[in-house]
Short mmCIF file of N, CA and C in Angstrom, two decimals:
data_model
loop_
_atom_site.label_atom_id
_atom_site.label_comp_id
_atom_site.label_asym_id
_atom_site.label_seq_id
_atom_site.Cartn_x
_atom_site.Cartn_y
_atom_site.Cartn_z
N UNK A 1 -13.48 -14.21 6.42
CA UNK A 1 -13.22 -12.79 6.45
C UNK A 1 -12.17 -12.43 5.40
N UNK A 2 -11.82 -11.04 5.14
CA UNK A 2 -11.39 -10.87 4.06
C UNK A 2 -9.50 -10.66 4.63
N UNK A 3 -8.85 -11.12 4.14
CA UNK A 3 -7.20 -11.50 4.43
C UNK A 3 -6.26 -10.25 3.15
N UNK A 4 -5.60 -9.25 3.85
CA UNK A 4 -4.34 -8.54 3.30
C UNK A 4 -3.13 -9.01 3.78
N UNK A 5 -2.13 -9.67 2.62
CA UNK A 5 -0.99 -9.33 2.85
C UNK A 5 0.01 -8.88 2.34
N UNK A 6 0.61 -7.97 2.97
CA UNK A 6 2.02 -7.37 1.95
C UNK A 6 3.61 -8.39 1.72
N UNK A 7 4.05 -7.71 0.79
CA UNK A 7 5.50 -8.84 0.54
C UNK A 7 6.31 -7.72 0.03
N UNK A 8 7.63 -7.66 0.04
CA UNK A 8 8.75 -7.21 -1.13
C UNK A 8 9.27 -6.26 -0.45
N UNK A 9 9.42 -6.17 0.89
CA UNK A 9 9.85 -5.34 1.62
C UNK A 9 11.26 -5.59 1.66
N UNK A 10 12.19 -4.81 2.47
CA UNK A 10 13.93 -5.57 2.72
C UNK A 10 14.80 -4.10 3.14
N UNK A 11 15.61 -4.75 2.65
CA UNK A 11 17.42 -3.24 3.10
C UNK A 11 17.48 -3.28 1.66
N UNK A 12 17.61 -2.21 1.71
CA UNK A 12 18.05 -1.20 -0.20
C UNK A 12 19.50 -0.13 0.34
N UNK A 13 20.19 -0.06 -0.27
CA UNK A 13 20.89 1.17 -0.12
C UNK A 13 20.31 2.04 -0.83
N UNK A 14 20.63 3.72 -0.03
CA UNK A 14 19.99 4.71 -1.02
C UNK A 14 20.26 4.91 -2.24
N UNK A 15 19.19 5.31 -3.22
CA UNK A 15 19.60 5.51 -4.65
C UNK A 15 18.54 4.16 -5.36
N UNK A 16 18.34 3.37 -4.10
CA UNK A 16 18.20 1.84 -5.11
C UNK A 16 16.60 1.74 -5.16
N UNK A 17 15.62 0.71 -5.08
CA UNK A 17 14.75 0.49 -5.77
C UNK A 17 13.92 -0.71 -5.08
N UNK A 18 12.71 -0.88 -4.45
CA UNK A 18 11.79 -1.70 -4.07
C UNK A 18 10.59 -1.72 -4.99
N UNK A 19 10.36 -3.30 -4.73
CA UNK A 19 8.41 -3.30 -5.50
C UNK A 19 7.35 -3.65 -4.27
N UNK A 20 6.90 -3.37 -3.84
CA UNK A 20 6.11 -3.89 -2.47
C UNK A 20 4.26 -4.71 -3.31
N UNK A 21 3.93 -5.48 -3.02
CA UNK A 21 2.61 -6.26 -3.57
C UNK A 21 1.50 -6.52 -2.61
N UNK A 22 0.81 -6.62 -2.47
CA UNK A 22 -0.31 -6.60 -1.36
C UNK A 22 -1.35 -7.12 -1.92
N UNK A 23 -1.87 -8.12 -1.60
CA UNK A 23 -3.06 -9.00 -2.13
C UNK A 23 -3.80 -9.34 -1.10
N UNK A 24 -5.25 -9.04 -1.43
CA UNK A 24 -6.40 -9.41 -1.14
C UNK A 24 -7.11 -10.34 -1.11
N UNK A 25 -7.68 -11.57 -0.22
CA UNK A 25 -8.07 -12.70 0.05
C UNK A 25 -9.45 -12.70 0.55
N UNK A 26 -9.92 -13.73 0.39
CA UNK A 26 -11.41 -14.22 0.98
C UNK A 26 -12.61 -14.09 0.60
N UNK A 27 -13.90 -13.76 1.82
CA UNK A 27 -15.05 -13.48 0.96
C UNK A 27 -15.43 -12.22 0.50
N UNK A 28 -14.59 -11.92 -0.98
CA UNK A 28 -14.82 -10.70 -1.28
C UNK A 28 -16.06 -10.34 -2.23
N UNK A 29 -16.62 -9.62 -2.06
CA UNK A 29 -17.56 -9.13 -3.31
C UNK A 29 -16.90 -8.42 -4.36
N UNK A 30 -16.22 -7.19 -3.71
CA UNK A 30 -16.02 -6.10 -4.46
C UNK A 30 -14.89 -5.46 -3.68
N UNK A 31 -13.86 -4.68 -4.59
CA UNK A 31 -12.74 -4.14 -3.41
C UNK A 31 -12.84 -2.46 -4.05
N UNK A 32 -12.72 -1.84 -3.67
CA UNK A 32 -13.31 -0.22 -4.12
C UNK A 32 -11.80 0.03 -4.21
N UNK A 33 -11.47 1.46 -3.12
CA UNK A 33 -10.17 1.99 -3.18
C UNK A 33 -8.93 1.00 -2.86
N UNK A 34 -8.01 1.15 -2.80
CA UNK A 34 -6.51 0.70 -2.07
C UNK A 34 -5.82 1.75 -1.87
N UNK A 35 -4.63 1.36 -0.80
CA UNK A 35 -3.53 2.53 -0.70
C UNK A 35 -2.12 1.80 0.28
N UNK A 36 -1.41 2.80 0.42
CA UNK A 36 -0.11 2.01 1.17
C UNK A 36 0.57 3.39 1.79
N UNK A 37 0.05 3.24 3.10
CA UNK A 37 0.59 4.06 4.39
C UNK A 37 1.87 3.43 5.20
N UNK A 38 2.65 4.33 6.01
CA UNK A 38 3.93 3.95 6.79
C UNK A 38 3.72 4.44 7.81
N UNK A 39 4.61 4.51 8.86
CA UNK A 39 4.75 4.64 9.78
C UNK A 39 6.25 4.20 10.41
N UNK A 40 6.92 5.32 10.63
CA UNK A 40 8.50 5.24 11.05
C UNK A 40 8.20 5.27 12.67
N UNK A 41 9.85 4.75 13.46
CA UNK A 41 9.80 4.92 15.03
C UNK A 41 9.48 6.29 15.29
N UNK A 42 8.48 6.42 15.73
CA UNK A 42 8.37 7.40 17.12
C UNK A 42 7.09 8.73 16.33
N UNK A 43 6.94 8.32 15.09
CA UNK A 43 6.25 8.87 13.96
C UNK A 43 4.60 8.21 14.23
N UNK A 44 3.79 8.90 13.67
CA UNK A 44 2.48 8.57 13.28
C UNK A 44 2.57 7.94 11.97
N UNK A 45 0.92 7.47 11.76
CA UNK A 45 1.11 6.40 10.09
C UNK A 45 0.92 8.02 9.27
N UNK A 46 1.42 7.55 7.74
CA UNK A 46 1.14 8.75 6.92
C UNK A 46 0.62 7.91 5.45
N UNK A 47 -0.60 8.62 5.12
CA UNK A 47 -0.50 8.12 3.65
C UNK A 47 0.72 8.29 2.51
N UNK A 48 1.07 7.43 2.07
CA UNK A 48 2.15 7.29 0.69
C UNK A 48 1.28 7.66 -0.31
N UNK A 49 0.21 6.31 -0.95
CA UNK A 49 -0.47 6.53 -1.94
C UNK A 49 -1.47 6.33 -2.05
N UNK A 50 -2.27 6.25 -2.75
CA UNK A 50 -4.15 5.53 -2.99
C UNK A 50 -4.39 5.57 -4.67
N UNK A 51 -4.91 4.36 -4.55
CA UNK A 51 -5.38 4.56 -6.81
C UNK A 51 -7.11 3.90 -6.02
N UNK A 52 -7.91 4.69 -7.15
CA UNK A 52 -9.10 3.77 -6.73
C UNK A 52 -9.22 2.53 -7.92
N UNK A 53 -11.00 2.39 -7.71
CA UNK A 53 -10.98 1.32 -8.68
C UNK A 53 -10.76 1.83 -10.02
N UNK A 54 -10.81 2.64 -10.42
CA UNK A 54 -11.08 2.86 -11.86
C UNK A 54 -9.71 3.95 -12.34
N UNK A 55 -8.51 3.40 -11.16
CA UNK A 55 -7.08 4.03 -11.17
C UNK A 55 -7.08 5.03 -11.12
N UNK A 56 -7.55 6.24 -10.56
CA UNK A 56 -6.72 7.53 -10.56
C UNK A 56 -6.50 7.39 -9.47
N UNK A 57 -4.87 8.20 -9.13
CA UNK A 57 -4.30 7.89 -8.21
C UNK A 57 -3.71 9.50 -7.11
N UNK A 58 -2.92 8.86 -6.13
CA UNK A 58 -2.78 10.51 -5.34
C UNK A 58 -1.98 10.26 -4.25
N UNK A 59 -0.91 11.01 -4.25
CA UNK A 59 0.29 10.35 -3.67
C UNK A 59 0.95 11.91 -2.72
N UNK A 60 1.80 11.25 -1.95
CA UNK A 60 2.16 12.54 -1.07
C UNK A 60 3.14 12.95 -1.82
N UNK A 61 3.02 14.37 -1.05
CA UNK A 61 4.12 14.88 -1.72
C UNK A 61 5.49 14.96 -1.78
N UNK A 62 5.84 13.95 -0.75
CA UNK A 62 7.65 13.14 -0.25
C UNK A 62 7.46 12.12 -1.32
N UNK A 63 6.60 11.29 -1.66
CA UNK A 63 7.21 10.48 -2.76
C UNK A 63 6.98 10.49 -3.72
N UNK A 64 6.18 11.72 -4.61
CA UNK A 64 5.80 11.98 -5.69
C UNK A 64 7.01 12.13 -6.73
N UNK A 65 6.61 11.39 -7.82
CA UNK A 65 7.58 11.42 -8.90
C UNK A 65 8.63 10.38 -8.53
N UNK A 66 8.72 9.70 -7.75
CA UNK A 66 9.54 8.78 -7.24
C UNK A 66 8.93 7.46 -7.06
N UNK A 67 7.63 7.17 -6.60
CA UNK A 67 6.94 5.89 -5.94
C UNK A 67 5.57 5.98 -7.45
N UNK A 68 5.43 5.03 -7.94
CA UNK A 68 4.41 4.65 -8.58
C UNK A 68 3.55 3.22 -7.60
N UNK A 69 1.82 3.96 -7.95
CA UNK A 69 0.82 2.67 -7.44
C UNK A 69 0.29 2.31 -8.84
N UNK A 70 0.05 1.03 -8.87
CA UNK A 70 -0.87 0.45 -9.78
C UNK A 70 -1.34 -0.54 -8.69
N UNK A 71 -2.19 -1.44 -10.27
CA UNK A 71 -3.26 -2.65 -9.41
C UNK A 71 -3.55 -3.22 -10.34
N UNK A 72 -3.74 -4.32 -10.15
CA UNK A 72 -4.69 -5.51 -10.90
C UNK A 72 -6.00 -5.90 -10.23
N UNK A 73 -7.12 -5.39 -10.96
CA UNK A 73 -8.08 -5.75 -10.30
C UNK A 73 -8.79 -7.26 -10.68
N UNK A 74 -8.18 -8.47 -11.41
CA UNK A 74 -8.68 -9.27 -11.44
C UNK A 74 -7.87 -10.35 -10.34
N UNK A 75 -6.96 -10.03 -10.33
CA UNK A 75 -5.82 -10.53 -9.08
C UNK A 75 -6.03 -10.23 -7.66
N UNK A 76 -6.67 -8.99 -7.33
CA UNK A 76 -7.15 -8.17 -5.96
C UNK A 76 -5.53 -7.95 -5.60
N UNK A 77 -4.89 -7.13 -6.35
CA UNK A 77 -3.74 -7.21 -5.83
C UNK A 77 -3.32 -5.74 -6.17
N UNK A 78 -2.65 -4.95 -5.14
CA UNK A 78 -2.44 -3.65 -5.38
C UNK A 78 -0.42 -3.64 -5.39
N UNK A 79 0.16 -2.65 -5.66
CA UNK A 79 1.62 -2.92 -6.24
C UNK A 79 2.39 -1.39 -5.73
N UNK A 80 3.48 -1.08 -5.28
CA UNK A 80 3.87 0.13 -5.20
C UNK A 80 5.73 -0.34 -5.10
N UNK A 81 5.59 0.90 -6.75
CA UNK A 81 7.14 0.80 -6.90
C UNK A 81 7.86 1.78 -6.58
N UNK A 82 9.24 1.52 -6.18
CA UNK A 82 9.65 2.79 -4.80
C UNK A 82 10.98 2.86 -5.47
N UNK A 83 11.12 4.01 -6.19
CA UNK A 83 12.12 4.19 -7.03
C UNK A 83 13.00 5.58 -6.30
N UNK A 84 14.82 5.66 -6.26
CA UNK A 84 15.66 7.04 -5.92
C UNK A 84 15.37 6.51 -3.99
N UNK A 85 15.13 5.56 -4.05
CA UNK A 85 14.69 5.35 -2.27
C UNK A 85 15.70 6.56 -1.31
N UNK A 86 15.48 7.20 -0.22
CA UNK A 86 16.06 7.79 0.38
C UNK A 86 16.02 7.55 2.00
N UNK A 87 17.03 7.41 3.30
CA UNK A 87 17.17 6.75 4.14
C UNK A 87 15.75 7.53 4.99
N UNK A 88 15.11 9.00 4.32
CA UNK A 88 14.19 9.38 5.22
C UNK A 88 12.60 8.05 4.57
N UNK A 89 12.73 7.14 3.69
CA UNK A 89 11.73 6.39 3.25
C UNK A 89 11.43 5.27 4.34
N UNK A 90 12.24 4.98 5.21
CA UNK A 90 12.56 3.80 6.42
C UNK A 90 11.35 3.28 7.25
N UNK A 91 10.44 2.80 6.99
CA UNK A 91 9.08 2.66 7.74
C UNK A 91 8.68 1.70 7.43
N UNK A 92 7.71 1.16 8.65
CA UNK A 92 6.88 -0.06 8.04
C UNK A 92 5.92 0.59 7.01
N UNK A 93 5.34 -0.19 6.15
CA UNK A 93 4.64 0.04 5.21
C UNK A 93 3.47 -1.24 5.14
N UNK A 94 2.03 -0.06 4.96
CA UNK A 94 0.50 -0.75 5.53
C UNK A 94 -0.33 -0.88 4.21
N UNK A 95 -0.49 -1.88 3.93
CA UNK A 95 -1.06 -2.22 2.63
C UNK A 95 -2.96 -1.64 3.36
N UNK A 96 -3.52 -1.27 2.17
CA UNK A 96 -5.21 -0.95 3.10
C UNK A 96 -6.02 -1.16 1.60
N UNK A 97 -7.39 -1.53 1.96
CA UNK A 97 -8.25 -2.26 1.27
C UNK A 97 -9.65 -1.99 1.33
N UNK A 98 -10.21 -0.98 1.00
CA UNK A 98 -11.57 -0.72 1.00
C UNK A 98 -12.54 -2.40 0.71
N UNK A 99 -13.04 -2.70 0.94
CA UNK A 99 -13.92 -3.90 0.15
C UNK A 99 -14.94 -4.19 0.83
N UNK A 100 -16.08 -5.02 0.11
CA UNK A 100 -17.00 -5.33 0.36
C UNK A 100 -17.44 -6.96 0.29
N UNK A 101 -17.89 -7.32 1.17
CA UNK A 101 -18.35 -8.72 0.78
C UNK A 101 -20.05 -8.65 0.45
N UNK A 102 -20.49 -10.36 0.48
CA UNK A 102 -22.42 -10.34 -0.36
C UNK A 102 -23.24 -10.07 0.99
N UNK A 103 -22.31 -9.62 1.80
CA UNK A 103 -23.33 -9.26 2.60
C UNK A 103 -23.10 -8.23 3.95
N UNK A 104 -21.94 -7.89 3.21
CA UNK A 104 -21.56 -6.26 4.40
C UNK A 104 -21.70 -4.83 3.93
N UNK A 105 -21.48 -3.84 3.86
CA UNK A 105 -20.98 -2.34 3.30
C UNK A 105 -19.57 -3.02 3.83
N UNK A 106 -19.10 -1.41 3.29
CA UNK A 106 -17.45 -1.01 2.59
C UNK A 106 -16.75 -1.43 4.07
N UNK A 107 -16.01 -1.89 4.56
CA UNK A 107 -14.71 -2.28 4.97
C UNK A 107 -13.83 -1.82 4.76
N UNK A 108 -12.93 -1.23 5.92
CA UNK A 108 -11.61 -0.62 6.09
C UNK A 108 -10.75 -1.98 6.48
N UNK A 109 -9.97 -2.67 5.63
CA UNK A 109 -8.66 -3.87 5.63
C UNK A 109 -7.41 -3.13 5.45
N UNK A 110 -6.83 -3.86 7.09
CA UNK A 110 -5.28 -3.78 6.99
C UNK A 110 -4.38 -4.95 6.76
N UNK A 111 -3.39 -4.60 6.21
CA UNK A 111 -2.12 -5.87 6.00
C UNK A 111 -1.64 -5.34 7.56
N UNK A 112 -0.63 -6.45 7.66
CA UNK A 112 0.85 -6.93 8.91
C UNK A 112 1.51 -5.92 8.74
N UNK A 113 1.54 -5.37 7.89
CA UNK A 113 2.70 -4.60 7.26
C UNK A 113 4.49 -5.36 7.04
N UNK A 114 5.03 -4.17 6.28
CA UNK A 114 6.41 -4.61 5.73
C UNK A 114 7.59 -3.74 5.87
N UNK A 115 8.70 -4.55 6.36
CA UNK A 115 9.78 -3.07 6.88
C UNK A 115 10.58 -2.77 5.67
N UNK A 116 11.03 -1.84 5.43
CA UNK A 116 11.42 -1.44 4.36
C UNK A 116 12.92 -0.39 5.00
N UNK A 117 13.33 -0.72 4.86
CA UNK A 117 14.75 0.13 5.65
C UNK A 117 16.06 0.35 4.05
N UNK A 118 16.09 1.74 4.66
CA UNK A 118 16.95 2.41 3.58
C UNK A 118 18.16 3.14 3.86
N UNK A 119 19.76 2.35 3.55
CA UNK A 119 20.43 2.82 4.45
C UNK A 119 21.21 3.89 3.14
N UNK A 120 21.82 4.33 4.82
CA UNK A 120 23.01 5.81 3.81
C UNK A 120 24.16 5.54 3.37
#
C-alpha cells in the first residue's frame, strides 16, 4: 500500500522559520495533487496549501505570502516552507497525497502528521 510521511516539524520562536517534507512510498503508479492541512486543539483540520502535478499552487489566506509549497516529482516528495511563523501557526500539520497505483483509481493518502508549535 502506498506509505506518507511527514518530518521537520519542532518549537520555532515567532518570527523564525520551518521546512516540513513529506514523502511518498510504495506501490505507486502515479501521484496527481498534494497538499498540507492542520489542525490546532479544539479546531477542525484546515487546508494550508495544495500544488498539483504540473505545480500551480493555492494557499489560504492566513499563510499566503508567508508559507511556500513545492515538490519533486521524481522523489514523490512534497515540501512546505513556513516563513515570519506566528504563535496563531501552532498545529499538527497533515501531509495528503492524491495517487494512484497499476491497479486502483485516485486515492486520498494521509501522513501521521507533525507538531509544529510556535511560541511568543
Amino acid at each position: 500500500q502506498v506509505q506518507v510521511v511527514e518530518s521537520g516539524g519542532g518549537l520555532v520562536q515567532a518570527g523564525g522559520s520551518l521546512r516540513l517534507s513529506c514523502a511518498a512510498s510504495g506501490n505507486i503508479f502515479s501521484i496527481n495533487d498534494m497538499g498540507w492541512y492542520r489542525q490546532a486543539p479544539g479546531k477542525q483540520r484546515e487546508l494550508v496549501a495544495t500544488i498539483t502535478s504540473g505545480s500551480s499552487t493555492n494557499y489560504a489566506d492566513s499563510v499566503k505570502d508567508r508559507f511556500t509549497i513545492s515538490r519533486d516529482n521524481a522523489k514523490n516528495t512534497v515540501y512546505l516552507q513556513m516563513n515570519s511563523l506566528k504563535p496563531e501557526d501552532t498545529a499538527v500539520y497533515y501531509c495528503n497525497a492524491v495517487a494512484r497505483t497499476s491497479f486502483s483509481f485516485r486515492i486520498n493518502y494521509w501522513g501521521q502528521g507533525t507538531q509544529v508549535t510556535v511560541s511568543s
